[in-house]
Amino acid sequence: MNERRNVRSRNLTNGSMALSTRNSALPKRRELPDKHPQKVKKNKPKHIKYADLKYAPSIDFFSFMGLMAAAVILVLACVGYVKVYNEIKQTEIETRNLNTELNSIKIANDNIENTLYSNIDLENIRKTAIEKYGMVYPYENQVILYKGVTNGYVRQYGALKGNEDIGIIERILRLVNAR
């Protein structure tokens, strides 16, 4: 059976009965116009070597000078920034050193003040004031209490109430009562 198929296929391709597309009964193929015409690919320009050109791209003198002036200004601004930054850092370091010195001086001052107050003999001062200078404690009517202002100061424009002149008899009586 394989032989018959081979023969048949041979006959179709090689004999008088061979089909030809040119002489076929099939209708001829019509060629339709392309809806999208093929785009012609343009070759990308290759890297241009300046040596091959008649005139190489260049910059004129004034543009070059403007570019150089801008570069100089930029460099000067950067240098100025660095100088100011260094000055600020130096000032911060000096401030820290001065604050450290201030704190150590405050501590030393507090220590000296504590030493002075601890060395004061209040009993000796009271005894000297009474014996040597004749000072006495005030009487009850001589002490006037008032509410003080929390901040600021107080001015006295006149005699305080209760400090009027007293007579000689009253003074003698007070001295006798004080002893």
mmCIF file of C-alpha atoms in Angstrom:
data_model
loop_
_atom_site.group_PDB
_atom_site.id
_atom_site.type_symbol
_atom_site.label_atom_id
_atom_site.label_comp_id
_atom_site.label_asym_id
_atom_site.label_seq_id
_atom_site.Cartn_x
_atom_site.Cartn_y
_atom_site.Cartn_z
ATOM 1 C CA MET A 1 0.000 0.000 0.000
ATOM 2 C CA ASN A 2 2.868 2.274 0.678
ATOM 3 C CA GLU A 3 3.926 1.758 -2.934
ATOM 4 C CA ARG A 4 0.635 3.002 -4.267
ATOM 5 C CA ARG A 5 0.815 6.158 -2.173
ATOM 6 C CA ASN A 6 4.308 6.819 -3.358
ATOM 7 C CA VAL A 7 3.253 6.360 -6.945
ATOM 8 C CA ARG A 8 0.322 8.550 -6.583
ATOM 9 C CA SER A 9 2.289 11.289 -4.947
ATOM 10 C CA ARG A 10 4.865 11.015 -7.691
ATOM 11 C CA ASN A 11 2.242 11.342 -10.298
ATOM 12 C CA LEU A 12 0.834 14.424 -8.732
ATOM 13 C CA THR A 13 4.101 16.145 -8.642
ATOM 14 C CA ASN A 14 5.860 14.867 -11.737
ATOM 15 C CA GLY A 15 3.456 13.925 -14.453
ATOM 16 C CA SER A 16 1.039 15.468 -16.800
ATOM 17 C CA MET A 17 -1.371 15.669 -14.019
ATOM 18 C CA ALA A 18 0.995 17.722 -11.919
ATOM 19 C CA LEU A 19 -0.546 20.776 -10.463
ATOM 20 C CA SER A 20 1.001 24.010 -11.300
ATOM 21 C CA THR A 21 0.190 27.250 -9.607
ATOM 22 C CA ARG A 22 0.636 29.137 -12.831
ATOM 23 C CA ASN A 23 -1.830 27.117 -14.829
ATOM 24 C CA SER A 24 -4.122 26.324 -12.033
ATOM 25 C CA ALA A 25 -7.858 26.705 -12.030
ATOM 26 C CA LEU A 26 -7.553 28.590 -8.798
ATOM 27 C CA PRO A 27 -8.100 32.326 -9.076
ATOM 28 C CA LYS A 28 -5.032 34.420 -9.144
ATOM 29 C CA ARG A 29 -4.053 36.033 -5.955
ATOM 30 C CA ARG A 30 -4.694 39.741 -5.839
ATOM 31 C CA GLU A 31 -2.242 41.912 -4.102
ATOM 32 C CA LEU A 32 -3.894 44.426 -1.849
ATOM 33 C CA PRO A 33 -2.254 47.749 -1.152
ATOM 34 C CA ASP A 34 -0.590 47.916 2.237
ATOM 35 C CA LYS A 35 -2.538 49.741 4.855
ATOM 36 C CA HIS A 36 0.639 50.653 6.632
ATOM 37 C CA PRO A 37 3.361 51.369 4.189
ATOM 38 C CA GLN A 38 6.677 50.157 5.354
ATOM 39 C CA LYS A 39 8.721 52.823 6.951
ATOM 40 C CA VAL A 40 12.118 53.298 5.610
ATOM 41 C CA LYS A 41 14.570 52.853 8.422
ATOM 42 C CA LYS A 42 16.975 55.671 8.642
ATOM 43 C CA ASN A 43 20.426 54.808 9.694
ATOM 44 C CA LYS A 44 21.357 56.359 12.965
ATOM 45 C CA PRO A 45 24.214 58.736 12.575
ATOM 46 C CA LYS A 46 27.373 57.203 13.807
ATOM 47 C CA HIS A 47 29.581 59.063 16.198
ATOM 48 C CA ILE A 48 31.026 61.950 14.377
ATOM 49 C CA LYS A 49 34.713 62.370 14.647
ATOM 50 C CA TYR A 50 35.609 66.009 14.954
ATOM 51 C CA ALA A 51 38.756 65.476 12.960
ATOM 52 C CA ASP A 52 36.639 64.592 9.908
ATOM 53 C CA LEU A 53 34.496 67.724 10.137
ATOM 54 C CA LYS A 54 35.402 70.964 8.484
ATOM 55 C CA TYR A 55 34.250 72.962 11.541
ATOM 56 C CA ALA A 56 34.204 71.349 14.998
ATOM 57 C CA PRO A 57 31.562 72.553 17.492
ATOM 58 C CA SER A 58 33.051 75.285 19.632
ATOM 59 C CA ILE A 59 32.168 77.972 22.131
ATOM 60 C CA ASP A 60 32.815 81.630 21.510
ATOM 61 C CA PHE A 61 35.118 83.733 23.666
ATOM 62 C CA PHE A 62 32.394 85.623 25.577
ATOM 63 C CA SER A 63 30.523 82.443 26.472
ATOM 64 C CA PHE A 64 33.758 80.898 27.678
ATOM 65 C CA MET A 65 34.546 83.954 29.801
ATOM 66 C CA GLY A 66 31.014 83.889 31.278
ATOM 67 C CA LEU A 67 31.424 80.216 32.133
ATOM 68 C CA MET A 68 34.777 80.895 33.775
ATOM 69 C CA ALA A 69 33.329 83.835 35.759
ATOM 70 C CA ALA A 70 30.499 81.592 37.000
ATOM 71 C CA ALA A 71 33.042 78.931 38.012
ATOM 72 C CA VAL A 72 35.156 81.504 39.898
ATOM 73 C CA ILE A 73 32.088 82.855 41.725
ATOM 74 C CA LEU A 74 31.071 79.310 42.672
ATOM 75 C CA VAL A 75 34.557 78.519 44.005
ATOM 76 C CA LEU A 76 34.653 81.785 46.005
ATOM 77 C CA ALA A 77 31.214 81.058 47.482
ATOM 78 C CA CYS A 78 32.366 77.579 48.531
ATOM 79 C CA VAL A 79 35.546 78.941 50.109
ATOM 80 C CA GLY A 80 33.522 81.610 51.973
ATOM 81 C CA TYR A 81 31.110 78.947 53.219
ATOM 82 C CA VAL A 82 33.964 76.806 54.511
ATOM 83 C CA LYS A 83 35.490 79.828 56.307
ATOM 84 C CA VAL A 84 32.194 80.742 57.992
ATOM 85 C CA TYR A 85 31.603 77.100 58.936
ATOM 86 C CA ASN A 86 35.064 76.892 60.536
ATOM 87 C CA GLU A 87 34.481 80.153 62.434
ATOM 88 C CA ILE A 88 31.195 78.837 63.797
ATOM 89 C CA LYS A 89 32.819 75.574 64.892
ATOM 90 C CA GLN A 90 35.673 77.503 66.548
ATOM 91 C CA THR A 91 33.167 79.755 68.361
ATOM 92 C CA GLU A 92 31.264 76.683 69.587
ATOM 93 C CA ILE A 93 34.488 75.179 70.940
ATOM 94 C CA GLU A 94 35.387 78.451 72.699
ATOM 95 C CA THR A 95 31.870 78.690 74.153
ATOM 96 C CA ARG A 96 32.102 75.149 75.525
ATOM 97 C CA ASN A 97 35.509 75.918 77.055
ATOM 98 C CA LEU A 98 34.213 79.151 78.639
ATOM 99 C CA ASN A 99 31.143 77.347 80.022
ATOM 100 C CA THR A 100 33.396 74.685 81.532
ATOM 101 C CA GLU A 101 35.593 77.392 83.080
ATOM 102 C CA LEU A 102 32.504 79.256 84.376
ATOM 103 C CA ASN A 103 31.149 76.103 86.010
ATOM 104 C CA SER A 104 34.472 75.385 87.706
ATOM 105 C CA ILE A 105 34.672 79.007 88.975
ATOM 106 C CA LYS A 106 31.083 78.778 90.302
ATOM 107 C CA ILE A 107 31.930 75.580 92.154
ATOM 108 C CA ALA A 108 35.075 77.174 93.621
ATOM 109 C CA ASN A 109 33.053 80.285 94.616
ATOM 110 C CA ASP A 110 30.396 78.148 96.319
ATOM 111 C CA ASN A 111 33.092 76.225 98.208
ATOM 112 C CA ILE A 112 34.738 79.445 99.419
ATOM 113 C CA GLU A 113 31.352 80.893 100.448
ATOM 114 C CA ASN A 114 30.498 77.738 102.407
ATOM 115 C CA THR A 115 33.879 77.880 104.111
ATOM 116 C CA LEU A 116 33.355 81.546 105.058
ATOM 117 C CA TYR A 117 29.867 80.962 106.450
ATOM 118 C CA SER A 118 30.991 77.931 108.403
ATOM 119 C CA ASN A 119 33.852 79.942 109.990
ATOM 120 C CA ILE A 120 31.560 82.764 111.199
ATOM 121 C CA ASP A 121 31.027 82.629 114.961
ATOM 122 C CA LEU A 122 27.637 84.269 115.470
ATOM 123 C CA GLU A 123 27.790 83.947 119.272
ATOM 124 C CA ASN A 124 31.082 85.895 119.357
ATOM 125 C CA ILE A 125 29.585 88.629 117.136
ATOM 126 C CA ARG A 126 26.512 88.945 119.427
ATOM 127 C CA LYS A 127 28.675 89.091 122.546
ATOM 128 C CA THR A 128 30.973 91.774 121.056
ATOM 129 C CA ALA A 129 27.994 93.849 119.864
ATOM 130 C CA ILE A 130 26.377 93.848 123.321
ATOM 131 C CA GLU A 131 29.499 94.311 125.469
ATOM 132 C CA LYS A 132 31.687 96.541 123.311
ATOM 133 C CA TYR A 133 29.122 98.624 121.420
ATOM 134 C CA GLY A 134 26.223 98.573 123.888
ATOM 135 C CA MET A 135 23.665 97.155 121.517
ATOM 136 C CA VAL A 136 20.421 95.701 122.869
ATOM 137 C CA TYR A 137 17.609 93.618 121.431
ATOM 138 C CA PRO A 138 14.619 95.661 120.227
ATOM 139 C CA TYR A 139 11.404 95.919 122.250
ATOM 140 C CA GLU A 140 8.179 94.499 120.945
ATOM 141 C CA ASN A 141 6.781 97.851 119.870
ATOM 142 C CA GLN A 142 10.011 98.716 118.004
ATOM 143 C CA VAL A 143 9.640 95.858 115.494
ATOM 144 C CA ILE A 144 7.197 96.547 112.707
ATOM 145 C CA LEU A 145 6.359 93.701 110.344
ATOM 146 C CA TYR A 146 5.156 94.348 106.810
ATOM 147 C CA LYS A 147 4.634 92.305 103.707
ATOM 148 C CA GLY A 148 7.639 92.684 101.453
ATOM 149 C CA VAL A 149 7.576 92.873 97.696
ATOM 150 C CA THR A 150 8.812 89.634 96.150
ATOM 151 C CA ASN A 151 10.996 91.389 93.613
ATOM 152 C CA GLY A 152 12.243 94.926 93.396
ATOM 153 C CA TYR A 153 12.944 97.213 96.356
ATOM 154 C CA VAL A 154 11.123 99.360 98.928
ATOM 155 C CA ARG A 155 11.645 103.092 99.472
ATOM 156 C CA GLN A 156 10.876 104.706 102.779
ATOM 157 C CA TYR A 157 9.593 108.274 102.417
ATOM 158 C CA GLY A 158 8.841 108.942 106.057
ATOM 159 C CA ALA A 159 9.022 107.602 109.593
ATOM 160 C CA LEU A 160 7.465 104.227 110.168
ATOM 161 C CA LYS A 161 4.402 103.975 112.351
ATOM 162 C CA GLY A 162 5.348 103.410 115.992
ATOM 163 C CA ASN A 163 8.771 105.060 115.785
ATOM 164 C CA GLU A 164 7.688 108.430 117.117
ATOM 165 C CA ASP A 165 9.873 110.263 119.617
ATOM 166 C CA ILE A 166 9.524 108.873 123.091
ATOM 167 C CA GLY A 167 10.076 110.673 126.269
ATOM 168 C CA ILE A 168 13.070 110.372 128.622
ATOM 169 C CA ILE A 169 11.095 108.427 131.251
ATOM 170 C CA GLU A 170 10.068 105.826 128.756
ATOM 171 C CA ARG A 171 13.675 105.422 127.593
ATOM 172 C CA ILE A 172 14.883 104.875 131.147
ATOM 173 C CA LEU A 173 12.173 102.297 131.746
ATOM 174 C CA ARG A 174 13.194 100.419 128.625
ATOM 175 C CA LEU A 175 16.863 100.382 129.656
ATOM 176 C CA VAL A 176 15.958 99.054 133.113
ATOM 177 C CA ASN A 177 13.757 96.324 131.606
ATOM 178 C CA ALA A 178 16.468 95.309 129.131
ATOM 179 C CA ARG A 179 18.937 94.368 131.946
#
